[in-house]
Every structure is written in structure tokens, then in C-alpha cells.
Short mmCIF file of C-alpha atoms in Angstrom, two decimals:
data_model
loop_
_atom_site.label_atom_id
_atom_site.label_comp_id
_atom_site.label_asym_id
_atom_site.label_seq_id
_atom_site.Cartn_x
_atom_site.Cartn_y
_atom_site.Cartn_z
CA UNK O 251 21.37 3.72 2.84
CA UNK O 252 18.00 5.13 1.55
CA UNK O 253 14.94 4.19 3.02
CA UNK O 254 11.76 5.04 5.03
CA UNK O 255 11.80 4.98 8.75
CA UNK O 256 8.57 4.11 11.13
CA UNK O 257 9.14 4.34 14.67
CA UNK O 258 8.05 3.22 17.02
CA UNK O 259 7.73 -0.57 15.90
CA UNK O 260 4.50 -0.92 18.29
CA UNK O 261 3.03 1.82 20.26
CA UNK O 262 0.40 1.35 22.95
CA UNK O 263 -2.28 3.86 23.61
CA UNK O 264 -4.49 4.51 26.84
CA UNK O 265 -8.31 5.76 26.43
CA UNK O 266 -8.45 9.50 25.69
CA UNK O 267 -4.45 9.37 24.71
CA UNK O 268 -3.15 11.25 21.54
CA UNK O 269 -0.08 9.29 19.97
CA UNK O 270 2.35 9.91 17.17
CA UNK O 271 3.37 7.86 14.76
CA UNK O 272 6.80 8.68 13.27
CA UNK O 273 7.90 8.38 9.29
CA UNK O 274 11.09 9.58 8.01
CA UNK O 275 12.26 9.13 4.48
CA UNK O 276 15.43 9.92 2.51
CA UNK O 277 14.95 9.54 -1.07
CA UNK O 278 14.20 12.64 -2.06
CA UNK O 279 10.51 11.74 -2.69
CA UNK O 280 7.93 14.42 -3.01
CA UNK O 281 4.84 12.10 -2.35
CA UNK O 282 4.43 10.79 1.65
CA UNK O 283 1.43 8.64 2.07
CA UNK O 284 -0.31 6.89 5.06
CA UNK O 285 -1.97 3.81 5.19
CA UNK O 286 -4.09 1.85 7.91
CA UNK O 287 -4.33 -1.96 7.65
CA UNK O 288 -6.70 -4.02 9.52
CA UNK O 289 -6.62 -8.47 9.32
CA UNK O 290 -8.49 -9.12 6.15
CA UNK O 291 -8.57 -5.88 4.36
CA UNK O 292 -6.45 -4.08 1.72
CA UNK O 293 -4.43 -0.91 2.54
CA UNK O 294 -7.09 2.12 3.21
CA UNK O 295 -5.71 5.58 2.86
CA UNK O 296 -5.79 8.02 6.02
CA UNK O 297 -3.67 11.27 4.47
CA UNK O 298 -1.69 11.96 1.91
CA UNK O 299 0.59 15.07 1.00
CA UNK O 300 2.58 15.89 -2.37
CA UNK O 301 4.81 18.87 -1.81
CA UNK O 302 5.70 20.66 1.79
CA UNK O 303 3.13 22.11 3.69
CA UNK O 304 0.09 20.37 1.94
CA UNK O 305 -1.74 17.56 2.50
CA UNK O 306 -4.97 15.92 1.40
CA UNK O 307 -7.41 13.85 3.39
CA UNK O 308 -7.95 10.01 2.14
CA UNK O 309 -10.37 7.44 3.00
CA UNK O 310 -10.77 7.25 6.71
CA UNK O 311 -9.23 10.91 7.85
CA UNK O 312 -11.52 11.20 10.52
CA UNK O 313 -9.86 10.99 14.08
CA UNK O 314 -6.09 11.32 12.64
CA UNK O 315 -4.08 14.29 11.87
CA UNK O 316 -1.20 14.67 10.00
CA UNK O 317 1.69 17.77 8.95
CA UNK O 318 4.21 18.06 6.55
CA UNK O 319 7.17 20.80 7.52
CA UNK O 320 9.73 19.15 5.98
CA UNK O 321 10.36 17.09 2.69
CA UNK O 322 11.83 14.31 4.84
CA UNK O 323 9.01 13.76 7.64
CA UNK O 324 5.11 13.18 7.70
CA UNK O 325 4.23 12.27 11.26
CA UNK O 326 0.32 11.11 11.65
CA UNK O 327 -1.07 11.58 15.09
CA UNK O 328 -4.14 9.62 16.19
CA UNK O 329 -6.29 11.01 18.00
CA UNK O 330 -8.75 10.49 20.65
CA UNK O 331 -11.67 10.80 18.31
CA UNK O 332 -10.19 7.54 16.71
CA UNK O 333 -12.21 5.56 18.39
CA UNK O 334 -11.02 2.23 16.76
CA UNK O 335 -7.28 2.87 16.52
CA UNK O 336 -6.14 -1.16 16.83
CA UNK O 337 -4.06 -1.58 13.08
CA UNK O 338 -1.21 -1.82 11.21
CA UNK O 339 -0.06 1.63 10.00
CA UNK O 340 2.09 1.35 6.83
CA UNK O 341 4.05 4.85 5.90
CA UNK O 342 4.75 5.21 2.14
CA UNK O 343 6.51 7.74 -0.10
CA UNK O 344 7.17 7.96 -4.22
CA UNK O 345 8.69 9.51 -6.38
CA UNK O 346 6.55 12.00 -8.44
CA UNK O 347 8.96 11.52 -11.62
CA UNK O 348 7.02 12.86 -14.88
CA UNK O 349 4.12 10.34 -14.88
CA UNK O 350 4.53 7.38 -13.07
CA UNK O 351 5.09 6.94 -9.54
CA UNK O 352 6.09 3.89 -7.58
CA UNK O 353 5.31 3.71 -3.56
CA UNK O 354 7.42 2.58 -1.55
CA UNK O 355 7.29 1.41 1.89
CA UNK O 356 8.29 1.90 5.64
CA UNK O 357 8.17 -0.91 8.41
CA UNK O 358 5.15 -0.15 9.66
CA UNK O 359 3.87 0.45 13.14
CA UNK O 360 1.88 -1.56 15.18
CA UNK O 361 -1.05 -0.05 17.14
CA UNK O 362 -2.49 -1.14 20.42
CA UNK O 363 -5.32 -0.15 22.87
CA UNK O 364 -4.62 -0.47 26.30
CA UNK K 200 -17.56 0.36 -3.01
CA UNK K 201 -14.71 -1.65 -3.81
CA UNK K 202 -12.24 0.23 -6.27
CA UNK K 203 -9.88 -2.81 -6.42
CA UNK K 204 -11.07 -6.13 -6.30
CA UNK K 205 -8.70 -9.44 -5.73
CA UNK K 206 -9.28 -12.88 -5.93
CA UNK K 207 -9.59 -15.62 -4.46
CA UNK K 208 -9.07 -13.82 -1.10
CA UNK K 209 -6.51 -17.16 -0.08
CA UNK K 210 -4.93 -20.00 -1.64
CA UNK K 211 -2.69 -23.24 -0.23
CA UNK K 212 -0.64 -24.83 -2.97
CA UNK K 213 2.23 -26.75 -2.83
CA UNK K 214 5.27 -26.65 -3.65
CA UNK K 215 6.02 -26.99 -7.09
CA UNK K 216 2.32 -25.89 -8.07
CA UNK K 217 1.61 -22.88 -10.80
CA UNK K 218 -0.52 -20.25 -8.97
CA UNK K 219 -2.41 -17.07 -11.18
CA UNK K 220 -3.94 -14.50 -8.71
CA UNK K 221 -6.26 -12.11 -10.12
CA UNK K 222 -6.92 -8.00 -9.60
CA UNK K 223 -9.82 -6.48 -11.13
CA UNK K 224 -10.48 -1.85 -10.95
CA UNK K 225 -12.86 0.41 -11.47
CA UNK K 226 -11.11 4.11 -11.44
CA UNK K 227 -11.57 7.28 -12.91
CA UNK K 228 -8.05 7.88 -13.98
CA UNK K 229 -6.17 4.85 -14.62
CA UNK K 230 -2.16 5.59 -14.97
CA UNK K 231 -0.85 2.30 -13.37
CA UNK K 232 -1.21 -0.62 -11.79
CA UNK K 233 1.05 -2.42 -9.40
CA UNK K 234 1.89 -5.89 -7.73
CA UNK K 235 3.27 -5.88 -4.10
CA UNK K 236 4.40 -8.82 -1.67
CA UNK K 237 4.14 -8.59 1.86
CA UNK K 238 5.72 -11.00 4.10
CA UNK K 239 5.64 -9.46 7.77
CA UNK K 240 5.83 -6.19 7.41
CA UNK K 241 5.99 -3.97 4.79
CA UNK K 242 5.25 -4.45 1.26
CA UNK K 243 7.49 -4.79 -1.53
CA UNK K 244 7.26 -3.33 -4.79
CA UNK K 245 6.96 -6.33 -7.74
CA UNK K 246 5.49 -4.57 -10.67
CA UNK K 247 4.16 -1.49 -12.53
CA UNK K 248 1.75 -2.25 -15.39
CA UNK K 249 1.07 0.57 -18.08
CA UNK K 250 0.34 -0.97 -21.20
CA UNK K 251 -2.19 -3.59 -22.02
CA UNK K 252 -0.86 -6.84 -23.19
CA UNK K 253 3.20 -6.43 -22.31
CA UNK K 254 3.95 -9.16 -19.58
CA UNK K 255 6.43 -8.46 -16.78
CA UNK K 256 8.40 -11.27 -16.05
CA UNK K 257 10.69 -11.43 -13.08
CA UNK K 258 11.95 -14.99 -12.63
CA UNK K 259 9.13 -17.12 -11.56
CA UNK K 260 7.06 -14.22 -11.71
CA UNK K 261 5.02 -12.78 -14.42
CA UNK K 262 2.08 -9.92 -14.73
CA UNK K 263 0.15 -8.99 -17.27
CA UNK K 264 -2.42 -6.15 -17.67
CA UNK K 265 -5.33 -5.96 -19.54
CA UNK K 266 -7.55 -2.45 -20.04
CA UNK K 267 -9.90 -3.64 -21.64
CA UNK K 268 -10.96 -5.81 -18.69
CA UNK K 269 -9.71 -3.61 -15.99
CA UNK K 270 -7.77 -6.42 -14.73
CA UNK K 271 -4.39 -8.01 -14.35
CA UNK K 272 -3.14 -11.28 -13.65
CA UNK K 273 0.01 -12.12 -11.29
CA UNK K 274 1.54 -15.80 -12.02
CA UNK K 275 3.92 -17.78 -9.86
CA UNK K 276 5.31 -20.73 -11.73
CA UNK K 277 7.31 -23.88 -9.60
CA UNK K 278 6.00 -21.73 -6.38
CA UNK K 279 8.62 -22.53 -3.45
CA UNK K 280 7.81 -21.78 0.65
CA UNK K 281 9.60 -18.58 0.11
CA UNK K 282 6.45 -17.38 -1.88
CA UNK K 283 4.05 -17.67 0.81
CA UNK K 284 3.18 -14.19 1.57
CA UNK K 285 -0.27 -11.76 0.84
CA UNK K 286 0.14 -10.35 -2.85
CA UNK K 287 -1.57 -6.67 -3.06
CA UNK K 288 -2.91 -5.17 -6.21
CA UNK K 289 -2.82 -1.17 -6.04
CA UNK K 290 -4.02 1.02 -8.85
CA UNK K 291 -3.00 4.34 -9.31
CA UNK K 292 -5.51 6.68 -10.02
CA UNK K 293 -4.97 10.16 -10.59
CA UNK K 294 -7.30 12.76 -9.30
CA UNK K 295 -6.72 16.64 -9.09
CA UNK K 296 -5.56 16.62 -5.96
CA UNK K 297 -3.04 14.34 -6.65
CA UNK K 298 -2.62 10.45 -7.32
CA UNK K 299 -3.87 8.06 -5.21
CA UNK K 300 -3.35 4.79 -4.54
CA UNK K 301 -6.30 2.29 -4.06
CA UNK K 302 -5.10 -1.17 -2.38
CA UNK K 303 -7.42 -4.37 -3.10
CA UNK K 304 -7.50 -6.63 0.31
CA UNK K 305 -4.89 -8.84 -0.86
CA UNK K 306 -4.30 -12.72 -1.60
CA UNK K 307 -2.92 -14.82 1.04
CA UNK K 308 -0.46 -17.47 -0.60
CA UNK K 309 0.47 -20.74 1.47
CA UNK K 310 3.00 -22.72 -0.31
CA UNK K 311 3.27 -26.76 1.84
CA UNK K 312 6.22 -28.15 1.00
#
């Protein structure tokens, strides 16, 4: 069965706390992709990375880090600098193909402040 | 400023009623643009738009890009409860870094029965 993974479904975070969010895929995509969403707004990119071992920051990078050692995994830590964490993190990946790409995406996990 | 813009931001219709939800851009590189549903979680893929003036259909569901305008439409026809759900225009835009992908906010659909 392919698909992308998100675990944990909700993860809570004390003050000062790092926390890592997990996304696993296995379709062979190149492109991983992270996404905060907040009630009311559209998707807003945090990092993105296209081949192993590179990433790019998006949107809203500050206060979240992110690696990419393997094809499979991109695992996005927020940190304590994110000092508004609260959101729906949506994990994506694509397939690079020749031209077009399509995302497509995990479960998405649920972030909350303690 | 806003790279994709949808509206109206929310709609209640019911059932049985023809919705058309709109998506307007403003990128640099324009490869695609694409229709998503999301229900609870996460969202799922509907359409990919290229070309300007070729409608996707998928049942009760058509889209239909224009490039001129930088916009597309998304129609439901005979919309059922099973629509209700936010519908998110992305465009892709290609920069030399890499794609990326710039979500609008998203229309919230109610279908009453």
C-alpha cells in the first residue's frame, strides 16, 4: 500500500520543548514538502527538499528545522523559537516526473501548546 | 501578498444546488494549477490544469483554467452532503530552487440537505 505517513496524529508541546514531527513516504517521490495550516488560512510552506540531503526554506522557516537523509523520510522539528506552534501540519511529497508534479498528502499532525 | 486568491471564502447551498468556486494567481512561473478537497484531514488531489480553455470533468465535477485571467473555476453540479468540505486552489510555480506550491485559503462548502 503506498502512501505518506504522519505520526504522531496530535502531539503536545511544553514551553521551551523541541518536538518532532514524523513523515514517511513510499512512492518513490523525489519532492517532500511541509506545510503549516492555521483556521482560516490556506496551506503556508515551512521547508521543502527535492533530492537527498537538500532542502530549501519556504514561507515561515523561522523556528522549524528540517533534514532529509533518506529518500523515504523528512522529519520537521519545531523548535523553541516557534513561538506560535498551535496548527495543523500537513506533510506532502510528488513526483518530480519531467514537468509536472502532483502533491500528494499525509494525515497530518495536530499541534498543541501545553 | 496574496499569490493565490479564492473566493467567496464560504458558501451554504443545498442540496441539489450548482456551486462555481473561483481561484485567481499571480506567479512568476506558472506550470500548473490544481484543485484539492479536504474533508478532515488531509487533502485530496482533484485536478491539474495546464492548458487554457480544456475543462476537467470528473462526474459532478468540472475545472477549467484560464491564463489569460490567471484564474480557474471549480463547478459542482446537483451538489450532495458528501461535497461539503474546504476546496484549495494551489499553483505551481517554478522557481530555481525548485517548484513550489502556493495554497489560496480555501472555500468552505456546506451542502443542507
Amino acid at each position: 500500500d503506498g502512501g505518506i505517513t504522519q505520526s504522531p496524529k496530535y502531539l503536545f508541546r511544553k514551553e521551551g520543548q523541541n518536538v518532532t514531527l514524523s513523515c514517511e513516504q513510499n512512492l518513490n517521490h523525489d519532492a517532500m514538502y511541509w506545510y503549516r495550516q492555521d483556521p482560516g488560512q490556506g496551506l503556508r510552506l515551512i521547508y521543502y527538499s527535492q533530492i537527498v540531503n537538500d532542502f530549501q526554506k519556504g514561507d515561515i522557516a523561522e523556528g522549524y528545522s528540517v533534514s532529509r537523509e533518506k529518500k523515504e523520510s523528512f522529519p520537521l522539528t519545531v523548535t523553541s523559537a516557534q513561538k506560535n506552534p498551535t496548527a495543523f501540519y500537513l506533510c506532502a511529497s510528488s513526483d518530480r516526473g519531467l514537468y509536472l508534479e502532483t502533491q500528494y498528502f499525509g494525515p497530518g499532525t495536530r499541534l498543541l501548546v501545553l | 501578498e496574496d499569490k493565490v486568491v479564492q473566493s467567496p471564502l464560504s458558501l451554504v447551498v443545498h442540496e441539489g444546488d450548482t456551486v462555481t468556486l473561483n481561484c485567481s494567481y499571480e506567479v512568476t512561473n506558472f506550470r500548473s494549477l490544481l484543485w484539492y478537497k479536504q474533508e478532515k484531514k488531509a487533502p485530496t488531489f482533484l485536478f491539474m490544469l495546464t492548458s487554457s480553455g480544456i475543462e476537467k470533468k470528473s462526474g459532478r465535477l468540472s475545472s477549467i483554467l484560464d491564463k489569460k485571467e490567471l484564474s480557474s473555476i471549480l463547478n459542482i453540479t446537483a451538489t450532495q452532503t458528501g461535497d461539503s468540505a474546504i476546496y484549495l486552489c494551489a499553483v505551481d510555480d517554478f522557481a530555481n530552487t525548485g517548484n513550489q506550491f502556493y495554497f489560496g485559503t480555501g472555500t468552505s462548502l456546506t451542502v443542507i440537505p
